[in-house]
Short mmCIF file of C-alpha atoms and ligand atoms in Angstrom, two decimals:
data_model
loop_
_atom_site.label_atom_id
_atom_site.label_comp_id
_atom_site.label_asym_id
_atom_site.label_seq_id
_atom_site.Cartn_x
_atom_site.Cartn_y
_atom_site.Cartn_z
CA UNK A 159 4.32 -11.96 -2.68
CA UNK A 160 3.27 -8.65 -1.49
CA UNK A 161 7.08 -8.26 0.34
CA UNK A 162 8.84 -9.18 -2.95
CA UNK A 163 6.52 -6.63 -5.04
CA UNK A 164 8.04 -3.90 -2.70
CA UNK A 165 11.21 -4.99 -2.42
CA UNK A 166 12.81 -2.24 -4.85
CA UNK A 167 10.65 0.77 -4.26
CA UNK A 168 12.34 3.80 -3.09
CA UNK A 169 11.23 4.21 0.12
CA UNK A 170 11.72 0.50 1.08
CA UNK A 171 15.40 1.20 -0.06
CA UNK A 172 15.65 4.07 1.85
CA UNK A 173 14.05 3.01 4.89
CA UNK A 174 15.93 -0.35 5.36
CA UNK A 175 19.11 -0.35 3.34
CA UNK A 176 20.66 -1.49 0.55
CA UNK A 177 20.56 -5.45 0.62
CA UNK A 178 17.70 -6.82 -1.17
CA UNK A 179 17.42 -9.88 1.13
CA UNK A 180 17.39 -7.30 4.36
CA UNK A 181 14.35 -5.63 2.48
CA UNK A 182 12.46 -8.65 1.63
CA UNK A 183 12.70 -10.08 5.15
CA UNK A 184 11.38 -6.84 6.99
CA UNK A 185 9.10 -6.89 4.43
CA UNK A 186 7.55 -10.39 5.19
CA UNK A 187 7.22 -8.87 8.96
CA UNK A 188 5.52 -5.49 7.50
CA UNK A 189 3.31 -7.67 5.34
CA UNK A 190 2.24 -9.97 7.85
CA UNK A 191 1.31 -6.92 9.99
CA UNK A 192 -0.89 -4.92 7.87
CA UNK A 193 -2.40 -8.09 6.36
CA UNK A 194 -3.25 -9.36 10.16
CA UNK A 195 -5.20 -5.81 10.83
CA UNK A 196 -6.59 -5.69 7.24
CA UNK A 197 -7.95 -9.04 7.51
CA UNK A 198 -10.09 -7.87 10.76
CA UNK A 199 -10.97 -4.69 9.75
CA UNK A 200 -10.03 -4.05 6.22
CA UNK A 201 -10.89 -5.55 2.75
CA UNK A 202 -8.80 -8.06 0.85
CA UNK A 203 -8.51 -8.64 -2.99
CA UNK A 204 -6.63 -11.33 -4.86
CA UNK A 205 -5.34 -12.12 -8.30
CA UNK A 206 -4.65 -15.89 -8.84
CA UNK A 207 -3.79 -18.04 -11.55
CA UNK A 208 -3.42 -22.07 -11.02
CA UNK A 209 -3.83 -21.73 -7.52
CA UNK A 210 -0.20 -19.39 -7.76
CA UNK A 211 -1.58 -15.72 -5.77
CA UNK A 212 0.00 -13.22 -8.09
CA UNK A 213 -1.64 -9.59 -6.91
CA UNK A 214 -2.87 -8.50 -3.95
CA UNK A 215 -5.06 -5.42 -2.64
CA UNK A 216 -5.34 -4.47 0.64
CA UNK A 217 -8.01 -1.69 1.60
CA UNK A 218 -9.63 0.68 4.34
CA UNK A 219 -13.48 0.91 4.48
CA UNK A 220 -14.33 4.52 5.28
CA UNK A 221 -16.02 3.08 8.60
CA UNK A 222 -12.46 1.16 9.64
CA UNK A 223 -10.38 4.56 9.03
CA UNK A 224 -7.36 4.86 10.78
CA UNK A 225 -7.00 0.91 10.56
CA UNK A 226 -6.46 -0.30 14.37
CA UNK A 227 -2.59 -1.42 15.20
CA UNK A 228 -2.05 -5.14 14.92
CA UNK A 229 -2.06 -7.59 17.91
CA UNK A 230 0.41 -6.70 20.34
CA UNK A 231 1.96 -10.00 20.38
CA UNK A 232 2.29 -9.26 16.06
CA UNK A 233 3.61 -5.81 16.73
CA UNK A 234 6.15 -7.65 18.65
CA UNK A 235 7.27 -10.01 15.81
CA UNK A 236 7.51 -7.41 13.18
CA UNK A 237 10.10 -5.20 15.53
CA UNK A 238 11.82 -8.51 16.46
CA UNK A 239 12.33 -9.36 12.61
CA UNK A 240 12.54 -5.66 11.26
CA UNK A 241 15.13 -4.42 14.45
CA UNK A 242 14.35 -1.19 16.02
CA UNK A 243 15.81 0.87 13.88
CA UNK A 244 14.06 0.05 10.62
CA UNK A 245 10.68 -0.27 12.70
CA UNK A 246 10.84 3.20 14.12
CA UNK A 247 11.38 4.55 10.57
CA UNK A 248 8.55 2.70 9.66
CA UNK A 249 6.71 4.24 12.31
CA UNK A 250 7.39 7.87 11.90
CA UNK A 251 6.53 7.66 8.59
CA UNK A 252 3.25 6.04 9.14
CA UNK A 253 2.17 9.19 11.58
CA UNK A 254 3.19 11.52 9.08
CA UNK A 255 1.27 10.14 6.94
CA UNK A 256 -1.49 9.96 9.62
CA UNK A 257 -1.44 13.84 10.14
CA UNK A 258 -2.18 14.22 6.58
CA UNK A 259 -4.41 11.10 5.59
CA UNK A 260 -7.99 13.15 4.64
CA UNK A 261 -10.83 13.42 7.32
CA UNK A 262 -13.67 12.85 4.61
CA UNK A 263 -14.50 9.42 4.74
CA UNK A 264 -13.41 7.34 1.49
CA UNK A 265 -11.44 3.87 0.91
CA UNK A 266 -8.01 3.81 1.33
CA UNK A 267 -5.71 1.32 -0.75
CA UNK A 268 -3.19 0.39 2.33
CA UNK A 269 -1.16 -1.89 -0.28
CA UNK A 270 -1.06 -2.75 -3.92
CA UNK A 271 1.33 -5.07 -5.42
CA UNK A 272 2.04 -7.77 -8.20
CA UNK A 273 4.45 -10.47 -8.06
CA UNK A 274 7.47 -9.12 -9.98
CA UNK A 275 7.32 -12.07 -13.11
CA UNK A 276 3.93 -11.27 -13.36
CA UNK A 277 3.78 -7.34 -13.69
CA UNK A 278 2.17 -5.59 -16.53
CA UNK A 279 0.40 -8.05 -17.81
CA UNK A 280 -3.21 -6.22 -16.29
CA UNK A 281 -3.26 -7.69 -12.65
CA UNK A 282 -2.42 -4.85 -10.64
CA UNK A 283 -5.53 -2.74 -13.04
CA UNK A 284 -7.88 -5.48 -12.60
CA UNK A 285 -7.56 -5.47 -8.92
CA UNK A 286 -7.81 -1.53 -8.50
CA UNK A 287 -11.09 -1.77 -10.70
CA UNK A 288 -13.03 -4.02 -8.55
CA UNK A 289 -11.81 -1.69 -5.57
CA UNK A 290 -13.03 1.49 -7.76
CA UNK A 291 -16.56 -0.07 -8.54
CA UNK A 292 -17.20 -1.09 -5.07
CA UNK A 293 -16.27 2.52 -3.92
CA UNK A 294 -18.12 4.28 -6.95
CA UNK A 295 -21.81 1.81 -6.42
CA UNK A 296 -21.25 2.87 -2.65
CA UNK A 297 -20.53 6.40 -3.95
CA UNK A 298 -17.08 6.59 -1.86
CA UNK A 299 -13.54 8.23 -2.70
CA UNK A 300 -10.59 6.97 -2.85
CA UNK A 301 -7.39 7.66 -1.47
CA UNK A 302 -3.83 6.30 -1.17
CA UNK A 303 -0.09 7.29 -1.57
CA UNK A 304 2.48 6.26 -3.75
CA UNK A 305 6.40 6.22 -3.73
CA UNK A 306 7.01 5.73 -7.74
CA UNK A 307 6.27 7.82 -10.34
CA UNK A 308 5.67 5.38 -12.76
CA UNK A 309 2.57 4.87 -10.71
CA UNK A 310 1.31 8.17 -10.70
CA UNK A 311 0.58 7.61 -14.16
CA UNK A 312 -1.05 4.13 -13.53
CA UNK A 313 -3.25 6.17 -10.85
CA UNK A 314 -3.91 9.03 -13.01
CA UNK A 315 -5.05 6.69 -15.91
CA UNK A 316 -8.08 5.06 -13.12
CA UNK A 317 -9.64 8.91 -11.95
CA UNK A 318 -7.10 9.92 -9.25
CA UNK A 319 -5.61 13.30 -9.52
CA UNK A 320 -2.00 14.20 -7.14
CA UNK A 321 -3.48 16.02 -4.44
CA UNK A 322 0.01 16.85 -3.01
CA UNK A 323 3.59 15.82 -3.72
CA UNK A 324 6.02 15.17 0.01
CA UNK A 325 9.19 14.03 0.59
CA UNK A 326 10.04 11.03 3.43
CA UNK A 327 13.17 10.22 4.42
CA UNK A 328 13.82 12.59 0.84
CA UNK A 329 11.91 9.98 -1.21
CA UNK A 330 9.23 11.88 -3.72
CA UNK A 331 5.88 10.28 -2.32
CA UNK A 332 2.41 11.41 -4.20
CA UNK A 333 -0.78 12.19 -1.81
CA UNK A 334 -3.66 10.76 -4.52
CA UNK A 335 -7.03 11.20 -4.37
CA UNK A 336 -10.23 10.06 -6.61
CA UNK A 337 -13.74 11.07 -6.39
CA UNK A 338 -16.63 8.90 -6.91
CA UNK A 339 -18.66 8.89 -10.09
C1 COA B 476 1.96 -0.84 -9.52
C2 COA B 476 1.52 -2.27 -9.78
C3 COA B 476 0.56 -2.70 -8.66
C4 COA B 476 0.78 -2.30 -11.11
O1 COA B 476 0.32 -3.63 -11.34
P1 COA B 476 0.63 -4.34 -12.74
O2 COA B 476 -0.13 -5.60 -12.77
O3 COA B 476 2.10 -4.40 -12.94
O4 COA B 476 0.04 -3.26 -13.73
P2 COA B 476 -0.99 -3.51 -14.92
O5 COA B 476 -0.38 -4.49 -15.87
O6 COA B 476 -2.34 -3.79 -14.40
O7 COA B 476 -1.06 -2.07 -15.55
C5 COA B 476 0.04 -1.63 -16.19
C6 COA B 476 -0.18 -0.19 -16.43
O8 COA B 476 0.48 0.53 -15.41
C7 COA B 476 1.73 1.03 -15.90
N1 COA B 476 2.71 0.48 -14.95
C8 COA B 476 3.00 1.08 -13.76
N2 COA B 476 3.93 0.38 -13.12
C9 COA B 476 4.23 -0.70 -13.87
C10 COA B 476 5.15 -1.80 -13.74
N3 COA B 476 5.99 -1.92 -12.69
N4 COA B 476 5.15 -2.76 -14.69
C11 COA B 476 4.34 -2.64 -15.75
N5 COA B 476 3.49 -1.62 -15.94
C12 COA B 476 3.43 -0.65 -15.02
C13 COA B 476 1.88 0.55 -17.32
O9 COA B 476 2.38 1.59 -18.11
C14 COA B 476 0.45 0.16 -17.73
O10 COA B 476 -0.23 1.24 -18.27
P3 COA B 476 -1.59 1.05 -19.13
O11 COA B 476 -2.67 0.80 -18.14
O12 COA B 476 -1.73 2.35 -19.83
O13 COA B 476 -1.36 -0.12 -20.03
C15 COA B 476 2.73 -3.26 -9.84
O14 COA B 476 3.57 -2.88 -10.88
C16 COA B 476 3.53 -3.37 -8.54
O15 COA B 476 3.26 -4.27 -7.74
N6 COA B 476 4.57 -2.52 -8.35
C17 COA B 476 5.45 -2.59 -7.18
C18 COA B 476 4.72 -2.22 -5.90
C19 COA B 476 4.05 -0.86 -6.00
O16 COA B 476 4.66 0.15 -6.26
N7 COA B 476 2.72 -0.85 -5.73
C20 COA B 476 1.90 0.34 -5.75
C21 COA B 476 1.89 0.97 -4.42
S1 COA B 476 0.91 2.45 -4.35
#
């Protein structure tokens, strides 16, 4: 789910190419990689209706910040299925992003996505809310980055302000940040 929600965002496209089916599959191996490190050390929220999972957040506690690489043996599949190429994009984008992730200690949303059919409708909000709360009762920030500007607005509607506006691979990515209230 979480590899078709990203299938069309800018950076995926400009990372791994222009076939759709390319993106979803290196997507599946991305997905499976931060989900098997966010499982151990992260936090995982769903959205699911008749047993179909719909939305899906995937989050850094401040005390699991930088989250630790997968397994070896996963880090193996995902440049196996992704190729080296498209891996080692992945990768120097992920330590750029390192060097400027914020030392204060806050939550950071790793991934949040919607299945496709079932966008708009309030899932992706509903899931970023019970994120928020947790990080506002344990009087937390928030921080996470963001490679559409249609979701700067989304972000800027739930507290975060643009700390900082890069370019990867000359895709417009937002730096976001939110304080706790
Ligand atoms: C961004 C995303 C998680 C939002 O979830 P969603 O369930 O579609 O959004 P919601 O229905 O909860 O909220 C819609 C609100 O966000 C805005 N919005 C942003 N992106 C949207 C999209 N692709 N579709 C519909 N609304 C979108 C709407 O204007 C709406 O504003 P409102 O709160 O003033 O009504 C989802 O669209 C998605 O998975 N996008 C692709 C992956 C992605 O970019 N994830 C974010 C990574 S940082």
């Amino acid at each position: 789910m979480l590899a078709r929600a990203f299938r069309d965002n800018p950076l995926n496209v400009a990372v791994i190419g222009d076939s759709p089916a390319r993106r979803l599959r290196c997507n599946r191996a991305g997905v499976a990689a931060l989900l098997d490190s966010t499982r151990r050390h992260g936090l995982l929220l769903f959205a699911e209706a008749e047993t179909k999972l719909l939305g899906a957040l995937a989050a850094v506690p401040p005390s699991a910040n930088p989250l630790p690489p997968p397994a070896p043996a996963v880090q193996f599949r995902t440049l196996l299925s992704q190729g080296f190429r498209v891996a080692s994009r992945w990768g120097a984008i992920a330590r750029r992003l390192q060097v400027l992730h914020p030392q204060r200690p806050h939550w950071y949303v790793a991934s949040l996505g919607v299945e496709p059919a079932a966008q708009g409708r309030g899932l992706g909000a509903a899931l970023l809310t019970r994120l928020l709360e947790r990080a506002d009762r344990e009087g937390f920030p928030t921080y996470l980055e963001t490679d559409r500007i249609r979701n700067v607005g989304f972000y800027e509607a739930r507290g975060f302000r643009v700390e900082e506006q890069i370019a990867l691979l000359g895709v417009p990515v937002w730096r976001m940040w939110r304080a706790s209230n």
